[in-house]
Coordinates of C-alpha atoms and ligand atoms in Angstrom, one line a residue:
Chain A
M22 CA 91.2 63.1 105.1
K23 CA 93.9 66.0 105.6
L24 CA 95.4 66.8 102.3
G25 CA 98.3 68.8 101.8
L26 CA 102.0 68.8 100.7
V27 CA 105.4 68.0 101.9
I28 CA 108.4 70.3 100.1
D29 CA 111.6 69.0 100.6
L30 CA 114.1 71.9 101.2
D31 CA 116.9 69.4 100.6
V32 CA 116.5 69.1 97.0
C33 CA 114.5 71.9 95.7
V34 CA 116.5 73.8 92.9
G35 CA 114.7 77.0 93.0
C36 CA 113.6 76.6 89.3
H37 CA 109.9 78.1 89.8
G38 CA 108.4 75.3 87.9
C39 CA 106.0 74.5 90.1
A40 CA 104.9 78.0 90.0
V41 CA 104.9 78.0 86.4
S42 CA 102.7 75.1 85.9
C43 CA 100.6 76.0 88.9
K44 CA 99.8 79.1 87.2
Q45 CA 99.2 77.4 83.6
W46 CA 96.9 75.0 85.2
N47 CA 94.7 77.2 87.7
T48 CA 94.6 80.1 84.9
S49 CA 92.0 77.8 83.6
G50 CA 90.7 76.0 86.4
T51 CA 88.0 76.9 89.0
T52 CA 89.4 79.9 90.5
G53 CA 91.1 81.4 86.9
P54 CA 92.0 83.1 85.7
L55 CA 95.3 84.3 87.3
T56 CA 95.7 87.5 85.7
D57 CA 98.9 89.3 84.9
Y58 CA 99.1 93.2 84.9
R59 CA 101.0 94.4 82.3
P60 CA 102.9 91.3 81.2
Y61 CA 105.1 92.6 78.5
G62 CA 105.7 96.2 80.5
E63 CA 108.3 97.4 82.4
D64 CA 107.3 95.7 86.0
P65 CA 105.1 92.8 85.0
S66 CA 102.9 91.5 88.0
G67 CA 100.2 89.3 88.4
V68 CA 98.6 86.5 90.8
W69 CA 100.4 83.4 91.5
F70 CA 99.5 80.7 93.8
N71 CA 103.1 79.8 94.3
R72 CA 106.1 81.8 95.5
I73 CA 109.8 80.6 95.7
R74 CA 112.1 82.9 97.5
S75 CA 115.7 82.1 98.2
Y76 CA 117.3 82.4 101.5
E77 CA 121.2 82.3 102.5
V78 CA 121.3 80.2 105.6
G79 CA 124.5 80.4 108.2
D80 CA 127.4 82.2 107.4
Y81 CA 130.2 81.8 105.3
P82 CA 131.8 79.2 104.7
H83 CA 129.1 77.3 106.7
N84 CA 126.2 78.7 104.8
K85 CA 123.7 77.4 102.3
T86 CA 121.4 78.3 99.9
I87 CA 117.6 77.5 100.5
N88 CA 115.0 77.7 97.8
F89 CA 111.7 78.3 100.0
P90 CA 108.5 77.4 97.8
M91 CA 105.5 78.5 99.8
S92 CA 101.7 77.8 99.0
C93 CA 98.7 77.8 100.7
M94 CA 99.5 75.5 103.9
H95 CA 95.7 74.7 104.1
C96 CA 95.9 75.1 108.1
E97 CA 94.0 73.1 110.6
Q98 CA 93.4 76.4 112.3
A99 CA 92.4 78.7 109.2
D100 CA 91.9 82.2 110.7
C101 CA 91.5 83.4 106.9
V102 CA 88.5 81.4 107.4
D103 CA 87.2 82.3 110.5
V104 CA 87.4 86.2 109.8
C105 CA 85.9 86.4 106.3
P106 CA 82.7 88.2 106.6
T107 CA 80.9 86.9 103.5
G108 CA 81.6 83.2 104.0
A109 CA 83.5 82.9 100.7
S110 CA 86.4 81.2 102.0
Y111 CA 85.6 78.2 103.6
K112 CA 87.4 75.0 104.5
R113 CA 85.9 71.5 103.7
A114 CA 85.2 69.2 106.2
E115 CA 86.0 66.2 104.1
D116 CA 89.5 66.8 103.3
G117 CA 90.6 70.2 104.7
V118 CA 91.4 72.0 101.8
V119 CA 90.7 75.5 102.1
L120 CA 89.0 77.6 99.2
V121 CA 87.4 80.9 98.2
D122 CA 84.0 81.1 96.6
Q123 CA 84.5 83.6 93.7
D124 CA 80.8 84.3 93.8
K125 CA 80.7 85.5 97.0
C126 CA 83.8 87.2 97.9
M127 CA 83.7 90.7 98.0
G128 CA 87.6 91.7 98.0
C129 CA 87.6 93.1 101.1
N130 CA 91.3 91.5 101.6
Y131 CA 90.7 90.8 105.0
C132 CA 91.7 87.4 104.9
S133 CA 94.9 87.7 103.1
W134 CA 95.7 90.1 106.2
A135 CA 95.1 87.2 108.5
C136 CA 96.8 84.4 106.6
P137 CA 100.6 84.6 107.7
Y138 CA 102.2 83.0 104.9
G139 CA 101.2 85.4 102.3
A140 CA 99.2 82.7 100.4
R141 CA 96.4 84.9 99.3
E142 CA 96.8 87.2 96.4
L143 CA 93.6 89.3 95.2
D144 CA 93.2 89.7 91.5
R145 CA 92.5 93.4 91.0
S146 CA 90.6 92.9 87.4
S147 CA 88.1 90.4 89.3
G148 CA 88.4 91.8 92.8
T149 CA 88.2 88.2 94.4
M150 CA 90.7 86.8 96.6
K151 CA 92.7 83.7 94.9
K152 CA 94.6 81.1 96.4
C153 CA 95.7 77.2 96.0
T154 CA 93.3 74.9 95.4
L155 CA 95.4 72.1 96.0
C156 CA 94.6 71.2 92.5
I157 CA 90.9 70.7 93.5
D158 CA 89.6 70.2 89.8
R159 CA 92.4 67.4 89.4
I160 CA 92.9 65.5 92.8
Y161 CA 88.9 64.1 92.4
D162 CA 89.2 63.8 88.7
E163 CA 88.8 60.3 88.1
R164 CA 89.0 60.6 84.1
L165 CA 92.7 61.2 84.8
D166 CA 95.3 58.1 85.7
E167 CA 96.3 57.8 89.2
Y168 CA 99.5 59.8 88.8
D169 CA 97.7 62.8 87.2
R170 CA 95.4 63.0 90.3
Q171 CA 98.1 65.2 92.1
P172 CA 98.5 69.0 92.2
S173 CA 100.0 70.5 89.1
C174 CA 103.2 71.9 90.9
V175 CA 103.8 68.3 92.7
I176 CA 103.8 66.3 89.0
T177 CA 105.9 69.1 87.6
C178 CA 108.7 69.8 90.2
P179 CA 111.8 68.5 88.2
A180 CA 113.6 67.6 91.7
H181 CA 110.9 65.6 93.3
A182 CA 111.0 68.2 96.2
R183 CA 107.2 68.2 96.2
H184 CA 105.0 65.3 97.1
F185 CA 101.3 65.4 98.0
G186 CA 99.2 63.1 100.3
D187 CA 96.8 62.6 103.0
F188 CA 98.4 63.3 106.6
D189 CA 95.7 61.4 108.3
D190 CA 97.2 58.5 107.1
P191 CA 100.0 57.6 109.4
E192 CA 101.3 55.1 106.3
S193 CA 100.5 57.8 103.6
K194 CA 103.8 58.6 101.4
V195 CA 103.8 62.2 103.2
S196 CA 103.2 61.0 106.4
K197 CA 106.1 58.8 106.5
L198 CA 108.5 61.4 104.9
V199 CA 107.5 63.7 108.0
R200 CA 108.4 61.0 110.3
E201 CA 111.7 59.9 108.9
R202 CA 112.8 63.4 107.8
G203 CA 111.8 65.5 110.7
G204 CA 109.3 67.4 108.7
Y205 CA 108.4 70.9 110.3
A206 CA 105.9 73.3 110.1
L207 CA 106.5 77.2 109.7
M208 CA 105.8 79.8 112.1
P209 CA 104.5 77.2 114.7
E210 CA 104.0 79.7 117.5
L211 CA 101.0 81.6 115.8
G212 CA 99.1 78.5 116.3
Y213 CA 97.4 78.2 112.5
N214 CA 98.8 74.5 112.4
P215 CA 99.6 74.5 108.8
T216 CA 99.3 71.0 106.9
N217 CA 102.1 71.5 104.8
R218 CA 105.4 70.3 106.1
Y219 CA 108.8 71.5 105.2
L220 CA 111.5 69.0 105.0
P221 CA 115.1 70.7 106.2
P222 CA 118.2 69.8 104.5
R223 CA 119.8 66.0 105.0
I224 CA 122.8 66.5 107.4
T225 CA 125.7 65.7 104.7
R226 CA 128.8 63.5 105.2
P227 CA 131.6 66.2 105.7
I228 CA 134.0 66.0 102.6
P229 CA 137.4 64.5 103.5
T230 CA 140.3 66.8 102.9
E231 CA 143.2 64.9 104.3
D232 CA 144.2 63.2 101.1
V233 CA 143.8 66.4 99.5
S234 CA 147.4 67.2 98.3
K235 CA 149.6 70.2 99.1
K236 CA 149.5 73.1 96.6
S237 CA 152.3 72.9 94.1
L238 CA 154.6 76.0 94.1
I239 CA 153.4 77.4 90.9
S240 CA 149.5 77.2 91.6
S241 CA 150.6 79.2 94.8
V242 CA 152.4 81.7 92.6
K243 CA 149.2 81.5 89.9
E244 CA 146.9 82.6 93.0
W245 CA 149.2 85.3 94.4
V246 CA 149.4 87.0 90.6
N247 CA 145.7 86.5 90.4
K248 CA 144.9 88.2 93.5
A249 CA 147.5 90.8 93.2
V250 CA 147.0 91.9 89.8
A251 CA 143.7 94.1 89.2
R252 CA 141.7 93.2 85.8
Chain B
M80 CA 100.4 97.9 106.2
H81 CA 99.9 100.1 103.7
P82 CA 97.5 102.7 104.8
A83 CA 94.5 103.0 103.1
F84 CA 92.6 106.6 103.2
S85 CA 89.1 105.3 103.0
V86 CA 89.8 103.1 106.2
I87 CA 91.3 105.7 108.2
F88 CA 88.4 108.0 107.3
F89 CA 86.1 105.4 108.1
T90 CA 87.2 104.8 111.7
V91 CA 88.0 108.1 112.5
A92 CA 84.5 109.7 111.5
S93 CA 82.4 106.8 112.4
G94 CA 84.3 106.5 115.9
A95 CA 83.6 110.3 116.0
G96 CA 79.9 109.6 115.3
Y97 CA 79.7 106.8 117.8
G98 CA 81.0 108.3 120.6
L99 CA 79.0 111.9 120.2
F100 CA 75.8 109.7 119.6
I101 CA 76.7 107.5 122.8
L102 CA 77.8 110.9 125.2
M103 CA 74.5 112.2 123.8
A104 CA 72.4 109.3 125.1
L105 CA 74.1 109.3 128.6
G106 CA 73.8 113.2 128.9
Y107 CA 69.8 112.7 128.4
I108 CA 69.4 110.0 130.6
L109 CA 71.7 111.1 133.6
G110 CA 70.5 114.6 132.4
F111 CA 74.1 116.2 132.9
V112 CA 73.0 117.9 129.3
E113 CA 70.5 120.8 128.9
F114 CA 68.6 119.5 125.5
D115 CA 66.7 121.4 123.2
K116 CA 65.7 120.8 119.8
G117 CA 68.5 122.7 118.5
V118 CA 70.9 120.3 120.1
T119 CA 69.3 117.0 119.3
L120 CA 68.7 118.0 115.6
V121 CA 72.6 119.2 115.1
G122 CA 73.9 116.5 117.4
G123 CA 71.9 113.6 115.9
L124 CA 72.3 114.8 112.5
L125 CA 76.1 115.3 112.8
S126 CA 76.5 111.8 114.3
L127 CA 74.4 109.7 112.1
A128 CA 75.9 111.6 109.5
L129 CA 79.5 110.8 110.3
I130 CA 78.7 107.5 110.8
S131 CA 77.1 107.1 107.6
A132 CA 79.7 108.6 105.4
G133 CA 82.6 106.7 107.6
L134 CA 80.5 103.6 106.7
L135 CA 79.8 104.2 103.0
S136 CA 83.7 105.2 102.9
S137 CA 84.7 101.7 104.2
T138 CA 83.0 100.4 101.2
L139 CA 85.2 102.4 98.8
H140 CA 88.1 100.0 99.6
L141 CA 86.2 97.1 98.5
A142 CA 87.4 95.3 95.0
N143 CA 84.3 93.6 94.7
P144 CA 81.4 96.2 96.3
K145 CA 78.7 94.0 94.4
N146 CA 79.1 91.4 97.2
A147 CA 79.4 93.7 99.9
W148 CA 75.7 92.7 101.0
R149 CA 77.2 89.4 101.9
A150 CA 79.3 90.9 104.6
F151 CA 76.6 89.8 107.2
F152 CA 76.9 86.3 107.1
R153 CA 79.7 85.0 109.0
F154 CA 78.5 86.6 112.7
R155 CA 79.6 83.7 114.4
T156 CA 83.2 84.0 113.7
S157 CA 84.1 87.1 111.8
W158 CA 84.5 90.4 113.5
L159 CA 84.1 92.1 110.2
A160 CA 80.6 90.7 110.0
R161 CA 79.9 91.4 113.6
E162 CA 80.6 94.9 113.3
G163 CA 78.4 95.5 110.0
V164 CA 75.4 93.6 111.8
F165 CA 75.9 96.1 114.7
A166 CA 76.2 98.8 112.7
V167 CA 73.0 98.3 110.8
L168 CA 71.1 97.5 114.1
F169 CA 72.3 100.7 115.4
Y170 CA 70.2 102.6 113.0
P171 CA 66.6 102.1 113.8
V172 CA 67.3 102.1 117.1
A173 CA 69.3 105.2 117.2
L174 CA 66.5 106.9 115.1
L175 CA 63.9 105.8 117.5
F176 CA 65.7 107.2 120.4
L177 CA 66.0 110.6 118.4
L178 CA 62.6 110.7 117.6
G179 CA 61.5 110.2 121.7
L180 CA 64.1 113.0 122.5
W181 CA 62.4 115.4 120.2
V182 CA 58.7 114.2 121.3
N183 CA 59.7 114.7 124.7
L184 CA 61.5 118.1 124.1
E185 CA 58.1 118.7 122.5
A186 CA 55.8 117.8 125.8
G187 CA 58.5 118.8 128.1
V188 CA 58.3 115.1 130.2
Y189 CA 61.6 112.9 130.7
N190 CA 60.5 109.6 129.5
G191 CA 61.7 106.4 130.4
F192 CA 61.1 104.2 128.0
V193 CA 62.9 107.0 125.8
A194 CA 65.9 106.2 128.3
F195 CA 65.2 102.5 127.9
I196 CA 66.3 102.9 124.0
G197 CA 68.7 105.5 124.2
V198 CA 70.8 102.6 126.5
A199 CA 70.3 99.9 123.4
A200 CA 71.3 102.3 121.2
S201 CA 74.6 103.3 122.8
L202 CA 75.2 99.6 123.9
L203 CA 75.1 99.0 119.6
A204 CA 77.3 101.9 119.0
L205 CA 79.8 100.7 121.9
A206 CA 79.2 97.1 120.1
T207 CA 80.3 98.8 116.7
L208 CA 83.4 100.6 118.0
F209 CA 84.3 97.2 119.7
S210 CA 84.2 95.2 117.0
T211 CA 85.7 98.2 114.7
G212 CA 88.8 97.5 117.1
M213 CA 88.6 93.5 117.1
I214 CA 88.9 93.7 113.6
Y215 CA 92.6 94.7 113.9
G216 CA 92.9 93.3 117.3
C217 CA 92.1 89.7 116.7
L218 CA 94.8 89.1 113.9
K219 CA 97.7 87.0 115.1
T220 CA 99.7 88.1 112.3
I221 CA 100.1 91.6 113.0
R222 CA 101.7 92.0 116.4
Q223 CA 101.4 95.7 116.8
W224 CA 97.4 94.9 116.6
N225 CA 97.1 91.8 118.3
T226 CA 96.5 93.3 121.9
A227 CA 93.6 94.2 124.1
L228 CA 94.9 97.8 123.7
T229 CA 93.6 97.8 120.0
P230 CA 89.9 97.8 120.9
T231 CA 90.5 99.9 124.1
N232 CA 91.8 103.0 122.0
Y233 CA 89.1 102.2 119.5
L234 CA 86.7 102.8 122.1
L235 CA 88.5 105.5 124.2
L236 CA 89.6 107.8 120.8
G237 CA 85.9 107.5 119.3
L238 CA 84.4 108.4 122.7
A239 CA 86.9 111.5 123.3
T240 CA 86.7 112.7 119.9
G241 CA 82.8 112.3 120.4
G242 CA 82.8 114.3 123.5
V243 CA 85.0 117.2 121.8
L244 CA 82.3 117.4 119.0
F245 CA 79.7 117.4 121.7
V246 CA 81.2 120.7 123.6
L247 CA 81.1 122.0 119.9
V248 CA 77.5 121.4 119.3
L249 CA 76.4 122.8 122.9
A250 CA 78.5 126.0 122.5
W251 CA 76.9 126.2 119.0
N252 CA 73.4 126.1 120.5
G253 CA 74.4 128.2 123.5
K254 CA 74.2 125.9 126.0
P255 CA 76.4 125.6 129.2
T256 CA 79.1 123.6 128.4
L257 CA 80.9 123.3 131.6
V258 CA 79.8 119.6 132.5
M259 CA 80.5 117.9 128.8
A260 CA 83.6 120.2 128.7
S261 CA 84.8 118.5 131.8
L262 CA 83.9 115.0 130.9
S263 CA 85.5 115.6 127.6
L264 CA 88.9 116.7 129.3
A265 CA 88.7 113.1 131.7
L266 CA 87.8 111.2 128.5
L267 CA 91.4 113.2 126.4
T268 CA 93.1 112.3 129.1
I269 CA 92.4 108.4 129.8
A270 CA 92.5 108.3 125.9
A271 CA 96.1 110.0 125.9
I272 CA 97.2 107.6 128.7
S273 CA 96.1 104.4 127.1
K274 CA 97.6 105.6 123.6
A275 CA 101.0 106.3 125.4
I276 CA 100.6 102.8 126.9
Y277 CA 100.2 101.3 123.9
Y278 CA 103.3 103.2 122.1
F279 CA 105.3 102.3 124.8
W280 CA 104.2 98.7 124.6
V281 CA 105.0 98.2 120.9
R282 CA 108.6 99.2 121.1
T283 CA 109.5 95.8 122.4
V284 CA 110.4 93.3 120.0
I285 CA 108.4 90.3 120.0
G286 CA 106.9 88.0 118.0
P287 CA 108.0 85.7 115.1
T288 CA 111.6 86.1 113.2
I289 CA 112.7 85.1 110.1
N290 CA 114.3 82.3 111.9
T291 CA 110.8 80.7 112.8
A292 CA 109.5 82.2 109.8
T293 CA 111.8 79.5 107.9
G294 CA 112.1 77.0 110.5
F295 CA 115.8 77.8 110.7
T296 CA 116.4 78.5 114.1
R297 CA 120.1 77.8 114.8
A298 CA 121.6 79.8 112.2
Q299 CA 121.5 83.6 110.7
V300 CA 119.3 83.9 107.5
R301 CA 119.3 86.5 105.0
L302 CA 117.2 86.8 102.1
L303 CA 118.6 86.3 98.8
D304 CA 116.1 86.8 96.5
T305 CA 112.2 87.3 96.5
G306 CA 111.5 85.7 93.2
H307 CA 109.8 88.5 91.5
T308 CA 111.4 91.5 89.5
A309 CA 108.4 93.8 90.1
G310 CA 105.8 94.5 93.2
T311 CA 103.1 91.5 93.9
F312 CA 100.0 91.9 95.9
L313 CA 101.6 91.3 99.2
T314 CA 104.4 94.1 98.7
D315 CA 101.9 96.3 97.7
E316 CA 99.6 95.4 100.8
F317 CA 102.1 94.6 103.3
A318 CA 105.8 96.4 102.5
Y319 CA 104.8 99.6 103.3
F320 CA 107.7 101.8 104.9
A321 CA 108.0 105.0 106.2
P322 CA 111.0 106.9 107.4
A323 CA 111.5 107.1 111.2
K324 CA 111.4 110.7 110.9
L325 CA 108.0 110.9 109.7
L326 CA 106.8 108.2 112.1
L327 CA 108.3 110.5 114.9
A328 CA 106.6 113.9 113.5
L329 CA 103.2 112.2 113.4
R330 CA 103.7 110.7 116.9
I331 CA 104.1 114.2 117.9
T332 CA 101.3 115.2 115.9
V333 CA 98.8 112.8 117.6
F334 CA 100.0 114.1 121.0
V335 CA 100.0 117.4 120.3
A336 CA 97.3 118.2 118.0
G337 CA 95.1 115.0 119.3
F338 CA 95.6 115.5 123.1
F339 CA 97.5 118.6 124.1
I340 CA 95.5 121.1 122.3
P341 CA 92.2 120.3 122.5
L342 CA 92.9 119.4 126.5
M343 CA 94.1 123.5 126.9
L344 CA 91.4 124.7 124.6
L345 CA 88.6 122.8 126.7
G346 CA 90.3 123.6 129.8
F347 CA 89.9 127.4 129.2
M348 CA 86.1 126.6 128.5
V349 CA 85.9 124.7 132.0
L350 CA 87.4 128.1 133.3
G351 CA 85.0 130.0 132.0
A352 CA 85.8 130.9 128.2
Q353 CA 82.4 130.5 126.4
A354 CA 83.2 130.7 122.7
S355 CA 82.1 128.1 120.3
G356 CA 85.1 129.3 118.2
L357 CA 87.6 127.5 120.8
A358 CA 85.3 124.3 120.9
F359 CA 85.6 124.3 116.9
L360 CA 89.6 124.9 117.3
A361 CA 89.5 122.0 119.6
M362 CA 87.4 119.9 117.2
L363 CA 89.3 120.2 114.4
S364 CA 92.8 120.1 116.0
S365 CA 91.9 116.7 117.7
F366 CA 90.3 115.4 113.9
I367 CA 94.2 116.1 113.1
G368 CA 95.5 114.6 115.8
I369 CA 93.5 111.1 115.5
G370 CA 93.8 111.3 111.8
A371 CA 97.6 111.0 112.3
E372 CA 97.0 108.5 114.9
R373 CA 95.0 105.7 112.8
W374 CA 97.6 106.8 109.8
L375 CA 100.4 105.8 112.3
F376 CA 98.2 102.5 113.4
F377 CA 98.5 101.5 109.9
A378 CA 101.9 102.6 109.0
E379 CA 103.5 100.9 112.1
A380 CA 102.1 97.8 111.5
R381 CA 104.2 95.1 110.3
H382 CA 103.1 92.1 109.3
V383 CA 104.4 88.7 109.6
I384 CA 104.7 88.2 105.3
R385 CA 107.9 90.9 105.7
L386 CA 109.8 88.2 107.5
Y387 CA 109.7 86.3 104.0
H388 CA 110.7 89.6 102.4
G389 CA 113.8 89.7 104.2
A390 CA 112.7 91.5 107.8
Q391 CA 114.8 89.7 110.4
H392 CA 111.6 90.4 112.9
T393 CA 108.3 92.0 112.8
Ligands
SF4_601 S1 98.0 79.1 104.6 FE1 96.8 81.3 104.8 S2 95.3 80.8 103.2 FE2 96.2 78.9 103.5 S3 94.9 78.2 105.1 FE3 96.7 78.9 106.3 S4 96.0 81.2 106.9 FE4 94.3 80.1 105.1
SF4_602 S1 88.4 89.2 100.4 FE1 86.9 87.7 100.2 S2 87.7 85.7 100.9 FE2 88.9 87.5 101.9 S3 87.6 88.0 103.7 FE3 87.2 89.4 101.7 S4 85.3 88.6 101.3 FE4 86.2 86.5 102.5

């Protein structure tokens, strides 16, 4: 098995819901807590497994805002695991999930240097490295309903931008999505072979403009006044 | 990368310590240095003290040092584990060599077995230095480090600073320094050339860009929002930024204090000036220069995560 996520950049609205639900679930999960520093102070900071950034792609007027959620990609060539001197970081043979054994980690930060995707964050209060577990404490829990045996972020996403599944199974939902929508990996040139895939925005049908009526005189004057008069 | 003082001190101090030890062993085996008990004691203790101080300071940057003993377990894949293993193996062999050297001096003989142990200890010292370089050199995420020049520079700078130290030890004990000073001159020159090649090489912009990082390779990509209002672990660790003027000043320090001044001072010594004061100044200057070199090594390293924080290229 090769478990991972597919993230649909076409529909992600950048609401940070996945990150918040991830934090809520995992802070009491196997690698919890996800410590917050100065949560009510001026510069609150803390450990997150998910980070969402926003980019502008293209130049005006042909530009688009892309919200970009990132978490551990559970890479096939996970250098973060190879460089770890203690053996705290490991990649599970059965499903490819990359985890950190909190009892073995010595907090040297070396794995975070080896990760190109910024997936690893040191918890300064426990002194150990923390990262996305792909909700390992959910996805195999048979007491949960079938639907709930998915990572917290996937269930939460209101836009359904996140999908979870087995990439080794060509008929799984994630494999099909990648096939049909041209799912791609980030920074392939570094050779980490990340499992997670991103779906690019769909090519949208251009909105026809021929039938848009000409501006009336009054609206042109209004427009001109609005531009000319400083408020 | 954020330049951490403990790691800078560690690499400079233990690098010089290993360099000094290797040159002592070489000097004994090839017989180009006149040993007496003073040289053995001062040189041996100095190298071991520098190495130990460095290794101890390197554990200071661990966030969870109580698990540091586990750091030897991933020898098969991790250069950090390899460095630890070689560093620990070095100690008994090095002590055995120094002991043998002492006994030989007492008896006034040259012993092939001691020489053999010296070779073994030197190889372990070289392996440790090489591993230190590879810890940085193996990271594909940092284009400024991911080169064979990284371990090369760690080896050469360790040997060069060790050489300057050894000249000081010899001068201090009133021994002839001509051969060692010449050897140090050569080592410093090679190290300076290698470092200059590195600074030339590192200017070229290559590697991932914000486009390959996001997958949007056919349009301009700009950061709109990082998604956090204050700093994160990632910005603390990787977003370090130093003004270009400071970087330039430090590069000049590297070449003037690290290479040029020690070269001049050692040159005077080769020409006949026999003063331990000169050797001391050379040592001081080279340590300042190499300290600056190490600081730059971290400050100029740009991790690919910076692309996600808005950098257009690394
Ligand atoms: S994304 Fe980073 S932490 Fe996750 S497996 Fe890849 S290299 Fe390791
Ligand atoms: S911080 Fe922990 S998990 Fe990461 S390399 Fe060091 S010991 Fe391994």
